[in-house]
PDB file of C-alpha atoms in Angstrom:
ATOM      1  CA  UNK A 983      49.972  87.497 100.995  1.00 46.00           C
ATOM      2  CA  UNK A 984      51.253  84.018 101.264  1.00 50.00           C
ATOM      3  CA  UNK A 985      54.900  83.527 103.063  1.00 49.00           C
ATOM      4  CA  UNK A 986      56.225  82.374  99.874  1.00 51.00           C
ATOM      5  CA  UNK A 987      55.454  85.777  98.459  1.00 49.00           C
ATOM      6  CA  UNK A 988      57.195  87.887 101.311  1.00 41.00           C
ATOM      7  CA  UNK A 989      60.311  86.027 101.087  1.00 45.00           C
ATOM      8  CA  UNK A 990      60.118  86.820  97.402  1.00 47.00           C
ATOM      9  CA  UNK A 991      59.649  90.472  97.915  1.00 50.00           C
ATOM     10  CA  UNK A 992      62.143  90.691 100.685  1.00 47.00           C
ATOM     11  CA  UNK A 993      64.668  88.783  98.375  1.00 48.00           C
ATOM     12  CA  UNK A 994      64.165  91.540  95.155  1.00 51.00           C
ATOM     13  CA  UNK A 995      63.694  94.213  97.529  1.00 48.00           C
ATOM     14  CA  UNK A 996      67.618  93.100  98.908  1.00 48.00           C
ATOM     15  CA  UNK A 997      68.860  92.685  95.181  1.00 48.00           C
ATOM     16  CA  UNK A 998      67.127  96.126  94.381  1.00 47.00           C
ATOM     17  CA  UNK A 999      69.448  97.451  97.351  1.00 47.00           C
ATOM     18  CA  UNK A1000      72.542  95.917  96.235  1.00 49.00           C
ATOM     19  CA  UNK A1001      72.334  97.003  92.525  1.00 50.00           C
ATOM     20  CA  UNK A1002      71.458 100.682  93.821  1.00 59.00           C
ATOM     21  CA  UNK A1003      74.705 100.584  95.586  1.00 62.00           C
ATOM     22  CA  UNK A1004      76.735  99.523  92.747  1.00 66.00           C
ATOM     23  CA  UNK A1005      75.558 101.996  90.628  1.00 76.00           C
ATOM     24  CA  UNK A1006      75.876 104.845  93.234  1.00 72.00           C
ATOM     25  CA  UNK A1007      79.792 103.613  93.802  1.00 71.00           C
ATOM     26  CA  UNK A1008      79.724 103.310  90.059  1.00 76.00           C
ATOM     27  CA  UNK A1009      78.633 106.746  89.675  1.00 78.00           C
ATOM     28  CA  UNK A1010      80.916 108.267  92.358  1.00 76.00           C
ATOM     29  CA  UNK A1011      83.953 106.913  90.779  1.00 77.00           C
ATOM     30  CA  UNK A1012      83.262 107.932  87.332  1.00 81.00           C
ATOM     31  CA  UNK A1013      83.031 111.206  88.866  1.00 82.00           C
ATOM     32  CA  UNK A1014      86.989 110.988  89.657  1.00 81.00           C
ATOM     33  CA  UNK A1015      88.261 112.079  86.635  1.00 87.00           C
ATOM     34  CA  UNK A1016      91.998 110.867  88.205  1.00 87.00           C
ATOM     35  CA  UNK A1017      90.288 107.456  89.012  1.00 86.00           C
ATOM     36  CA  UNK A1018      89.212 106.935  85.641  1.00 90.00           C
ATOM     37  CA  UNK A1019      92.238 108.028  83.710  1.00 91.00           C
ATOM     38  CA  UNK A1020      93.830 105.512  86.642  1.00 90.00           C
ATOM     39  CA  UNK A1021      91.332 102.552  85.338  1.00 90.00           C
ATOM     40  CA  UNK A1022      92.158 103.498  81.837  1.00 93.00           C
ATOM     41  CA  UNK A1023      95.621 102.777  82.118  1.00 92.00           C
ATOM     42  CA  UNK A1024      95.536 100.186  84.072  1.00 91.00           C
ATOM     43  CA  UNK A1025      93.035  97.801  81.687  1.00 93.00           C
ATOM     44  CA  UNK A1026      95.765  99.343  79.186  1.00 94.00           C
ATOM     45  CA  UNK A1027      98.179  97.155  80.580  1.00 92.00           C
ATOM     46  CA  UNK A1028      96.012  94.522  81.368  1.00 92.00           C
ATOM     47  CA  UNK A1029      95.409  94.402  77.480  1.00 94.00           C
ATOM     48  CA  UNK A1030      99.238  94.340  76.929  1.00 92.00           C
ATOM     49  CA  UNK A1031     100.002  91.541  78.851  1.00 90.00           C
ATOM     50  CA  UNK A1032      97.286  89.870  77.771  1.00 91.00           C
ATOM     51  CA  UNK A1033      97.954  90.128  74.207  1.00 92.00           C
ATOM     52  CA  UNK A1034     101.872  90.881  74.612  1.00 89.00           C
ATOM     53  CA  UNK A1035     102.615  87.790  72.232  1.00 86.00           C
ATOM     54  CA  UNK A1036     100.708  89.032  69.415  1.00 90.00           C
ATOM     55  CA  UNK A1037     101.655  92.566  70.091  1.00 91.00           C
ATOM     56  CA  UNK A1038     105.322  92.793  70.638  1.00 91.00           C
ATOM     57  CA  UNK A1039     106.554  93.588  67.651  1.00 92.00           C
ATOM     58  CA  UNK A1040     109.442  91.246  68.435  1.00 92.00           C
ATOM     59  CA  UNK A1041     110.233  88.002  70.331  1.00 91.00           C
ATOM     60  CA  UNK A1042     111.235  89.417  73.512  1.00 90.00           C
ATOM     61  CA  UNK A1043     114.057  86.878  74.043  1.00 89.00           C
ATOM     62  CA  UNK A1044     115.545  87.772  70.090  1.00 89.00           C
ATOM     63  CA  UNK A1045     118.904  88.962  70.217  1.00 89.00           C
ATOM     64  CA  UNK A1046     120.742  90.700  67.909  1.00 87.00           C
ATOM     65  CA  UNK A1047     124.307  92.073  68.457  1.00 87.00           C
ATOM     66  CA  UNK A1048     124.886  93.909  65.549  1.00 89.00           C
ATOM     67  CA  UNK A1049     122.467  96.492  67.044  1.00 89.00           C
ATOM     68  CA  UNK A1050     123.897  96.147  70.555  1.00 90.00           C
ATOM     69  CA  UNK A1051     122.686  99.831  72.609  1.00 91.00           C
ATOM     70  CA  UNK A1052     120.556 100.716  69.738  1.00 90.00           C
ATOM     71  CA  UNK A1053     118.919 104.198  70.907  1.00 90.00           C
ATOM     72  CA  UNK A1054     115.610 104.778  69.774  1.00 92.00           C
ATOM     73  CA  UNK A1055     114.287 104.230  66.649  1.00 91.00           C
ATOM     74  CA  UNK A1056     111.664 103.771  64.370  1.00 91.00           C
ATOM     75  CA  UNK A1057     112.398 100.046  64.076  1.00 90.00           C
ATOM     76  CA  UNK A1058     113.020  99.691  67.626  1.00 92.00           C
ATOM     77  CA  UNK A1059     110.685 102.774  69.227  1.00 93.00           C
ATOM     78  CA  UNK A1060     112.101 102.035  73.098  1.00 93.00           C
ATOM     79  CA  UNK A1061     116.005 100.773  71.333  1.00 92.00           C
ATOM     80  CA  UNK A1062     117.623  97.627  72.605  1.00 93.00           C
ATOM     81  CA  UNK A1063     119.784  96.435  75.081  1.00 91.00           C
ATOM     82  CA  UNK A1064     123.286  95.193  75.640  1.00 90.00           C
ATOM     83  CA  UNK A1065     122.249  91.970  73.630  1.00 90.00           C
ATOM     84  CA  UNK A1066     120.276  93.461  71.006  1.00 91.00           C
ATOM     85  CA  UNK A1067     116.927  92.628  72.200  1.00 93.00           C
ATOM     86  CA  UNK A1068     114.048  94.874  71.982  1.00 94.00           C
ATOM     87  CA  UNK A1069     112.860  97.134  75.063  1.00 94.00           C
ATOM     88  CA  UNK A1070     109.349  97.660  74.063  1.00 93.00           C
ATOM     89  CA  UNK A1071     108.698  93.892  73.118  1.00 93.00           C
ATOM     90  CA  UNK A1072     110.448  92.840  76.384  1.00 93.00           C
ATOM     91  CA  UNK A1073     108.579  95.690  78.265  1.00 93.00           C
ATOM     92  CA  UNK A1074     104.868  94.120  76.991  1.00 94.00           C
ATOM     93  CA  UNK A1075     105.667  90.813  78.294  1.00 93.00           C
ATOM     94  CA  UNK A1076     106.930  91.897  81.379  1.00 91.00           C
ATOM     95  CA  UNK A1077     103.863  93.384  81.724  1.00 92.00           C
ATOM     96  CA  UNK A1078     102.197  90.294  82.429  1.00 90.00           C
ATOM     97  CA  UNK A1079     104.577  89.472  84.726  1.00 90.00           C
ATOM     98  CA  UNK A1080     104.732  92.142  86.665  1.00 89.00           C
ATOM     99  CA  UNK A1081     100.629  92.178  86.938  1.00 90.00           C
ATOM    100  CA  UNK A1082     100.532  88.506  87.750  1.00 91.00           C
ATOM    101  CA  UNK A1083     102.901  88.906  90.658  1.00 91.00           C
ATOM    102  CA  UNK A1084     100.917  91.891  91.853  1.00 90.00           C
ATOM    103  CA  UNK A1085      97.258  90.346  91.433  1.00 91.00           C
ATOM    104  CA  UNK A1086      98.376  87.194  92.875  1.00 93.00           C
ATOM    105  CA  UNK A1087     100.475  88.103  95.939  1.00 93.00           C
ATOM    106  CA  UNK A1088      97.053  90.148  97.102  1.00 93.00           C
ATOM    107  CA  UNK A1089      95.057  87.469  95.750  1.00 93.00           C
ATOM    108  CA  UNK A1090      96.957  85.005  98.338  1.00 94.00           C
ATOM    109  CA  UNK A1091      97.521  87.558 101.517  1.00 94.00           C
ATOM    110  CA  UNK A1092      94.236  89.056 101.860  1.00 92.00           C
ATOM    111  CA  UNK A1093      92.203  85.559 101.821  1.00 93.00           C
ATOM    112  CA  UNK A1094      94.196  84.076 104.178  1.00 94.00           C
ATOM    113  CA  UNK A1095      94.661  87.906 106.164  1.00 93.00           C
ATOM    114  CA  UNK A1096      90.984  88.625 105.812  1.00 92.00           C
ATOM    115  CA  UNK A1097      90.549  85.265 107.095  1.00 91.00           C
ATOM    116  CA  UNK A1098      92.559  85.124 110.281  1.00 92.00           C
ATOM    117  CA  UNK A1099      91.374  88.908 110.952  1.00 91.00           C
ATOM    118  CA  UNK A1100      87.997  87.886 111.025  1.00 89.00           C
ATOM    119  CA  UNK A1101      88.398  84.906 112.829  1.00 89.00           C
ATOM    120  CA  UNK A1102      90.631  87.361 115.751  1.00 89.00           C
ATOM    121  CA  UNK A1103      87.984  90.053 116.036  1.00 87.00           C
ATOM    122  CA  UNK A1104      85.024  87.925 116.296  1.00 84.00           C
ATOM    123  CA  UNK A1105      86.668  85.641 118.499  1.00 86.00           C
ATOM    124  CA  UNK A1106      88.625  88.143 120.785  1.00 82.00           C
ATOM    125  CA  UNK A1107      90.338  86.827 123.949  1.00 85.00           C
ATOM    126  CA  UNK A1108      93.504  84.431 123.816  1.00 89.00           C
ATOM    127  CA  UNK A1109      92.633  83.490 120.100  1.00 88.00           C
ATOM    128  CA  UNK A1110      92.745  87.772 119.288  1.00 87.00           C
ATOM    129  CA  UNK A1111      95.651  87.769 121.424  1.00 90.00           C
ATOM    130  CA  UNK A1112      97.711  84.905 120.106  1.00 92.00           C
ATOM    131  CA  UNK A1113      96.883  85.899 116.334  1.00 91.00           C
ATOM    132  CA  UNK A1114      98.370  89.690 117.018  1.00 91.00           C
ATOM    133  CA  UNK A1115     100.980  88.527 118.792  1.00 92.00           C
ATOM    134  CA  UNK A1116     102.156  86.509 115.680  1.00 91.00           C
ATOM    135  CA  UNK A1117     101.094  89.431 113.239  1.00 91.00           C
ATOM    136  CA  UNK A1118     103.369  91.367 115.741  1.00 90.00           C
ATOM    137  CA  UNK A1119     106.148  89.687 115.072  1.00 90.00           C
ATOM    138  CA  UNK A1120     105.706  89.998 111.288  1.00 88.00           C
ATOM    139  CA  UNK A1121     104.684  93.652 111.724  1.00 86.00           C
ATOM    140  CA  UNK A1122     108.451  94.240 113.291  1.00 88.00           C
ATOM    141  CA  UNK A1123     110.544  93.610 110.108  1.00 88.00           C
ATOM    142  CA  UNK A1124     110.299  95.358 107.259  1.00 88.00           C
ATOM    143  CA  UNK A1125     108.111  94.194 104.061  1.00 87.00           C
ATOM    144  CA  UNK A1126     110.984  94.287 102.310  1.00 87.00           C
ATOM    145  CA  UNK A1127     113.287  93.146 104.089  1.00 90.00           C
ATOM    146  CA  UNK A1128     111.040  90.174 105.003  1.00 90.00           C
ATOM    147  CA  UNK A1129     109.628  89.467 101.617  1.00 91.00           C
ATOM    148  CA  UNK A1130     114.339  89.160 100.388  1.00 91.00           C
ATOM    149  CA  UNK A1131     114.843  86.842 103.661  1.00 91.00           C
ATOM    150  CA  UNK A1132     111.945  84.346 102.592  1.00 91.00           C
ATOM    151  CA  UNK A1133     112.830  84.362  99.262  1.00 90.00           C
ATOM    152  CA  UNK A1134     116.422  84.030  99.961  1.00 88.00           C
ATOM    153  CA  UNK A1135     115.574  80.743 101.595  1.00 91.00           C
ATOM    154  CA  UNK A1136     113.045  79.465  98.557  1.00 89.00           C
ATOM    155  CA  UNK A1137     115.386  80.560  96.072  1.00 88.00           C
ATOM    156  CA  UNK A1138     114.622  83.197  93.144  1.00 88.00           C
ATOM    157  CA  UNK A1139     111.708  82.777  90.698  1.00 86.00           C
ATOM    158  CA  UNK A1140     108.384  83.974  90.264  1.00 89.00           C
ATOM    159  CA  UNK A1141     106.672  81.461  92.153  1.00 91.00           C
ATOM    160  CA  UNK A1142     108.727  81.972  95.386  1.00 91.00           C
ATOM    161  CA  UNK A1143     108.506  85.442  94.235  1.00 91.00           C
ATOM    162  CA  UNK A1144     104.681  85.936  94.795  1.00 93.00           C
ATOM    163  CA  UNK A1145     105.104  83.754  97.843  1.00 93.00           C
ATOM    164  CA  UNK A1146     107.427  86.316  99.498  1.00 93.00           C
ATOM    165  CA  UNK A1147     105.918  89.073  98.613  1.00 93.00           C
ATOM    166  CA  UNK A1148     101.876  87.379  99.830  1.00 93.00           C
ATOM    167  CA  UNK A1149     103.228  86.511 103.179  1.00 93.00           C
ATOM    168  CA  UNK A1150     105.000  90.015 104.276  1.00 91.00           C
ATOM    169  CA  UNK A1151     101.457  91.655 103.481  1.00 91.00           C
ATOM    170  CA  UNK A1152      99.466  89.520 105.419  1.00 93.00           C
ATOM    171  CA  UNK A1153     100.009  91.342 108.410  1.00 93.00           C
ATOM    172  CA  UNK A1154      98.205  94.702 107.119  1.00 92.00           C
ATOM    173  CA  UNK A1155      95.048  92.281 105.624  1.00 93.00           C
ATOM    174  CA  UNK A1156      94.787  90.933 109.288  1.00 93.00           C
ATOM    175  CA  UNK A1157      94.801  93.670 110.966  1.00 92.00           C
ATOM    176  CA  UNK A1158      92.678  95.880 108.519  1.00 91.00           C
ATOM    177  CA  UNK A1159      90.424  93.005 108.961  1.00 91.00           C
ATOM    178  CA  UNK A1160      90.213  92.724 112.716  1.00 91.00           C
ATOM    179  CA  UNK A1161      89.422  96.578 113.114  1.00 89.00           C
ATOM    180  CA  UNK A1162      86.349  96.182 111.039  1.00 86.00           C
ATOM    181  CA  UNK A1163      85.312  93.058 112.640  1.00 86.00           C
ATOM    182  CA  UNK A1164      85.518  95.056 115.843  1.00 85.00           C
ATOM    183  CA  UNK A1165      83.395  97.780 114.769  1.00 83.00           C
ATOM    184  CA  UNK A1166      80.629  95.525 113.404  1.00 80.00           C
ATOM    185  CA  UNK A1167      81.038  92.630 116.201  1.00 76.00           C
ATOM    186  CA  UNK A1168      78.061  94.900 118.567  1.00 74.00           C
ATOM    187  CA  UNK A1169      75.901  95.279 115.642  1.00 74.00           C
ATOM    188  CA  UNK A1170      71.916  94.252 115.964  1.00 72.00           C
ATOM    189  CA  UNK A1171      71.876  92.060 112.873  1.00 69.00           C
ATOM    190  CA  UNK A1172      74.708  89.981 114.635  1.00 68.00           C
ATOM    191  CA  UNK A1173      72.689  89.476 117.384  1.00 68.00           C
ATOM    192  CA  UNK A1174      69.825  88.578 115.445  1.00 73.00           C
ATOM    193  CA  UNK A1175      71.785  86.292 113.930  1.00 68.00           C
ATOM    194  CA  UNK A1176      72.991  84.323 116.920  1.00 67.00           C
ATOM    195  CA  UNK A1177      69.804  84.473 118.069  1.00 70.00           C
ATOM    196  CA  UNK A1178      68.542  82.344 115.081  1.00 72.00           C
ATOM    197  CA  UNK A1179      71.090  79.592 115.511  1.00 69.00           C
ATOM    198  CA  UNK A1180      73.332  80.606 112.598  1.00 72.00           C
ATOM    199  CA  UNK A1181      76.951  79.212 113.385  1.00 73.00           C
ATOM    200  CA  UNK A1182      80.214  81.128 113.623  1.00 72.00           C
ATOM    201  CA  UNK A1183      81.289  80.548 109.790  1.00 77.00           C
ATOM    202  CA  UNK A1184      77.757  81.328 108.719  1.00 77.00           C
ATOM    203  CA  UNK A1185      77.855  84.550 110.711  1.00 76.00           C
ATOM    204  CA  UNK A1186      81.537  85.086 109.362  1.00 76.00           C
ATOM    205  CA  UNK A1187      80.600  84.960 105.911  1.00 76.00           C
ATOM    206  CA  UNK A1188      77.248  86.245 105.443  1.00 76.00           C
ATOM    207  CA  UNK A1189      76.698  89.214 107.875  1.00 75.00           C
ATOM    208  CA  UNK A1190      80.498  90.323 108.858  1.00 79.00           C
ATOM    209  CA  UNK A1191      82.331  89.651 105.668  1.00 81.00           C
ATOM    210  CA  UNK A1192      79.944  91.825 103.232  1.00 77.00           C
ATOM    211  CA  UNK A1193      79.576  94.832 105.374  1.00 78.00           C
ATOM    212  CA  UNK A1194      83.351  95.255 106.283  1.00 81.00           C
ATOM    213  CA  UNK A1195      84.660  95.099 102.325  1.00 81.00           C
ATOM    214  CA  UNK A1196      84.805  98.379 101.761  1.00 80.00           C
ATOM    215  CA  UNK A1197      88.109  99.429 103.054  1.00 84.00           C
ATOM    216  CA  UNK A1198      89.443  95.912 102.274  1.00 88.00           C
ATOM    217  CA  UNK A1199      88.841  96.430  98.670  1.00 85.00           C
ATOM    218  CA  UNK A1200      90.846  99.373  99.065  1.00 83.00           C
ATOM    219  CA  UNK A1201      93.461  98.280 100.483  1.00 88.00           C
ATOM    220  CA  UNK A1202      94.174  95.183  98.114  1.00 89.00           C
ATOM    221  CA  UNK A1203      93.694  98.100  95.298  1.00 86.00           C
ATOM    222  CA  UNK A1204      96.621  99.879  97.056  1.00 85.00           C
ATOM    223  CA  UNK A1205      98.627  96.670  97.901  1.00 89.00           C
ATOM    224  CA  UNK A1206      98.483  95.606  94.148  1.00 89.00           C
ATOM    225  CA  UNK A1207     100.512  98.601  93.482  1.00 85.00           C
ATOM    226  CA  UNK A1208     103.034  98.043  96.658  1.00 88.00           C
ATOM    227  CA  UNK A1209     103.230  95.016  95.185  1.00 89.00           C
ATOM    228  CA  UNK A1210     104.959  95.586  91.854  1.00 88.00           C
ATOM    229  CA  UNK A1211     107.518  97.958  93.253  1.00 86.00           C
ATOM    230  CA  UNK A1212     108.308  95.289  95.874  1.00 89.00           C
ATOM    231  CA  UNK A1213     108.427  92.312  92.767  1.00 88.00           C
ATOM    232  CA  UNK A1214     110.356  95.143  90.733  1.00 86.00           C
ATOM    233  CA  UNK A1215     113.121  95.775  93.962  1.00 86.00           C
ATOM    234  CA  UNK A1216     113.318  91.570  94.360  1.00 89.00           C
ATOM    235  CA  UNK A1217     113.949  91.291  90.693  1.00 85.00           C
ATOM    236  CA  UNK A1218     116.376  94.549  90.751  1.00 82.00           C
ATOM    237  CA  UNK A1219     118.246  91.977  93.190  1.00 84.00           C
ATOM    238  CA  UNK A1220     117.948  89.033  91.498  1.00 83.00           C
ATOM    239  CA  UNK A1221     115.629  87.253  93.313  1.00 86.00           C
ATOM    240  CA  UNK A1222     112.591  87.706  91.531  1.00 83.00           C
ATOM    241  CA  UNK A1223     111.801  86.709  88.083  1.00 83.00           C
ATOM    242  CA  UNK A1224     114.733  85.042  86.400  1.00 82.00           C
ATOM    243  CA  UNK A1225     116.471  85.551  82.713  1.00 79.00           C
ATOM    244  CA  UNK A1226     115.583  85.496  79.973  1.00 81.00           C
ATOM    245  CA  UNK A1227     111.627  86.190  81.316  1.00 84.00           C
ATOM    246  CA  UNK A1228     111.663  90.160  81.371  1.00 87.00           C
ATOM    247  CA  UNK A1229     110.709  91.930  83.951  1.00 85.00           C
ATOM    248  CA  UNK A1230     110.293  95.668  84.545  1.00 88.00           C
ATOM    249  CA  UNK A1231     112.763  95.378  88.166  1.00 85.00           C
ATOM    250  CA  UNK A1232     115.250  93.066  86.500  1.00 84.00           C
ATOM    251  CA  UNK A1233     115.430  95.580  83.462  1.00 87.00           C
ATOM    252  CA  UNK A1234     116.097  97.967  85.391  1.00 85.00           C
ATOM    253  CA  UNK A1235     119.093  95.721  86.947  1.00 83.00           C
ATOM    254  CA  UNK A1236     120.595  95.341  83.967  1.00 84.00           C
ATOM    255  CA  UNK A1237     120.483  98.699  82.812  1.00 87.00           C
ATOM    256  CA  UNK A1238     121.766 100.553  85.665  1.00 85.00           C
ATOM    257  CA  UNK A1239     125.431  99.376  84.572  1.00 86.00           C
ATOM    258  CA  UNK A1240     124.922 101.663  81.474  1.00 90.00           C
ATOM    259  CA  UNK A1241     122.569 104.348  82.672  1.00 88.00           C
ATOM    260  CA  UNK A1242     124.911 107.204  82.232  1.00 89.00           C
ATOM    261  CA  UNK A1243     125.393 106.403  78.084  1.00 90.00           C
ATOM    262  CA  UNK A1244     122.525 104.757  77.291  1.00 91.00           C
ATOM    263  CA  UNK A1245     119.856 105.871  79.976  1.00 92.00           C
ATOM    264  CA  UNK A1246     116.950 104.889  77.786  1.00 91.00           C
ATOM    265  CA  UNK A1247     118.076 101.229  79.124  1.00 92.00           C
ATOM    266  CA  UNK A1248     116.494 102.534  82.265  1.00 91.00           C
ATOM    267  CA  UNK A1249     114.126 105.007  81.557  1.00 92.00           C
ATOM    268  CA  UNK A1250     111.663 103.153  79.617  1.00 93.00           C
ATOM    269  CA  UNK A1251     110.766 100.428  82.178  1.00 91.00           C
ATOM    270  CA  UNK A1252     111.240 102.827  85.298  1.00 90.00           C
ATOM    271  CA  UNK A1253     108.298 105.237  83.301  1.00 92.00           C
ATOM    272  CA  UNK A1254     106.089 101.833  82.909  1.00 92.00           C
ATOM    273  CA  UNK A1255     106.479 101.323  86.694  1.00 90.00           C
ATOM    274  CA  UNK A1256     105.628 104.810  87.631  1.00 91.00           C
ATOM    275  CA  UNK A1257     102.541 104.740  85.282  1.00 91.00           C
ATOM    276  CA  UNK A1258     101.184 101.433  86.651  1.00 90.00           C
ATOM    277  CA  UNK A1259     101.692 102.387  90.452  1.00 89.00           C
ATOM    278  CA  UNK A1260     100.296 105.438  89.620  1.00 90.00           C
ATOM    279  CA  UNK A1261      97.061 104.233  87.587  1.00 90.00           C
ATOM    280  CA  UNK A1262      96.714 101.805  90.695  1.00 87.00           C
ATOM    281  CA  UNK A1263      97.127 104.555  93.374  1.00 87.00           C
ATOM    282  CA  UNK A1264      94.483 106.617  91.432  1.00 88.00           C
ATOM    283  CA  UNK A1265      92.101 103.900  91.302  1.00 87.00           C
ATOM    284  CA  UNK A1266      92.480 103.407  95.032  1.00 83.00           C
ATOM    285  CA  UNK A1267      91.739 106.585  95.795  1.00 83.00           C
ATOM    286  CA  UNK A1268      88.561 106.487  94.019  1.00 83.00           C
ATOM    287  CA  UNK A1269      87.684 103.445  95.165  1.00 80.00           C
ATOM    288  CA  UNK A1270      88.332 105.121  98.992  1.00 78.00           C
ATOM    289  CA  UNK A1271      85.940 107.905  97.910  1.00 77.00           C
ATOM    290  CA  UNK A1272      83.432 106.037  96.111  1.00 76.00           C
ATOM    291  CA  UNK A1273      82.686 103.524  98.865  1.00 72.00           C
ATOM    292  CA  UNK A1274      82.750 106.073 101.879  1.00 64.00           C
ATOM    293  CA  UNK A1275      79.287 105.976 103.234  1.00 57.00           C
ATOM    294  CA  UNK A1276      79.916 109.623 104.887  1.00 55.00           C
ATOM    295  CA  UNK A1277      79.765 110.834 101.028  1.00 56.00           C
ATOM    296  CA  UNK A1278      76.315 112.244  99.528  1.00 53.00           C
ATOM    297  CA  UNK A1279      75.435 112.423  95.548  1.00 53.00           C
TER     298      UNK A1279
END
């Protein structure tokens, strides 16, 4: 057999592998019954705030305030607020950004915590010690209460918003990162690696990086959902998303003022919340079981 032809049978042999462990995890998590309800309602409300222009049945910024408090009806199934506007139509386009604030803020801290983690554990030394030091000093204030100082100083908006809310959870992506690195850093294929001349990004990227996603893509499934309730408590504050954009948090703001007679105000977009943590936190859970290699079919 020429050379030409092993390399080709390693290569399918390796693609073989990979797709056999995307079916097993497959498998696994459609055996979560919570999981898949979780995935259910989440593309749900992917849908929605995808589609929330053609959906809501109203422009989400009409007013009308002849119908001021209107409790629910079958013109207005989720009523209307103190202007008139419509819950449900304002509740599907909050939707998207709600989502986009949650998908992006992971989308920005775990590159750049996966990144830096990676870079500490392989590294180790002053550059391990430096990093942690820094992620220490993060790691000492609250999420919270760092993600309201930074956006304090931007100013509100959904932009500053996701910024805020990215940088207090990079500390948890680097050091999520750096544990795994540290488990893997001994491994044979590493050394086989180096021994071959492959460079530090190479080594990064290739050999580390794949076999240390599995609790990573847990965690940015779980951060996704810290996420929203963080975007919901900046906009609760007025510091997130700005009026007259809805958003589930900044409903809730200006609802609570007339919770005790017209609690639907507030009970509509706090149930939205709940279901799209929760459909997250399912998710996560499977995803947690589904990629543990300690589990057998």
């Amino acid at each position: 057999m020429s050379e030409q032809n092993v390399k080709m049978s390693a290569a399918r042999s390796a693609g073989q592998k990979r797709e056999s462990m995307l079916k097993i995890t497959m498998r696994r998590l459609c055996k979560s019954k919570p999981a898949v309800a979780g995935l259910v309602i989440l593309l749900v409300l992917i849908l929605i705030g995808l589609l929330s222009s053609v959906l809501a049945p109203y422009p989400f910024e009409q007013t009308d305030l002849y119908n001021t408090f209107g409790t629910p009806s079958r013109a207005h199934p989720f009523g209307t607020d103190e202007l008139g506007r419509d819950i449900l139509s304002r509740l599907m386009v909050g939707t998207k950004y709600s989502l986009r604030i949650g998908l992006l803020s992971v989308l920005y801290s775990s590159v750049i915590g996966i990144a830096l983690g990676c870079i500490s554990g392989y590294y180790g030394g002053k550059v391990d010690g430096f990093l942690m030091r820094v992620m220490d000093v993060f790691s000492a204030i609250p999420a919270l209460v760092l993600a309201i100082a930074i956006c304090a100083v931007l100013g509100p908006g959904i932009n500053n918003c996701i910024i805020s809310i990215a940088i207090s959870g990079t500390p948890s992506f680097v050091r999520m990162a750096r544990a795994s690195v540290l488990n893997v850093r001994r491994m044979e294929y590493l050394e086989a690696a180096t021994s071959i001349n492959c460079n530090t990004a190479q080594i990064i990227a290739k050999h580390i990086l794949p076999n240390i996603l599995a609790p990573l893509i847990v965690l940015m499934t779980m951060s996704v959902a810290n996420n929203i309730l963080t975007a919901s408590q900046l906009s609760f504050i007025g510091l997130g998303v700005q009026p007259p954009n809805p958003e589930w948090g900044a409903m809730l703001s200006a609802g609570r003022n007339y919770i005790r007679n017209y609690p639907h105000m507030v009970l509509f977009p706090g149930i939205t919340i709940m279901l799209a943590v929760l459909s997250l936190n399912m998710v996560g859970d499977g995803l947690r079981d589904a990629l543990d290699p300690k589990l057998k079919d």
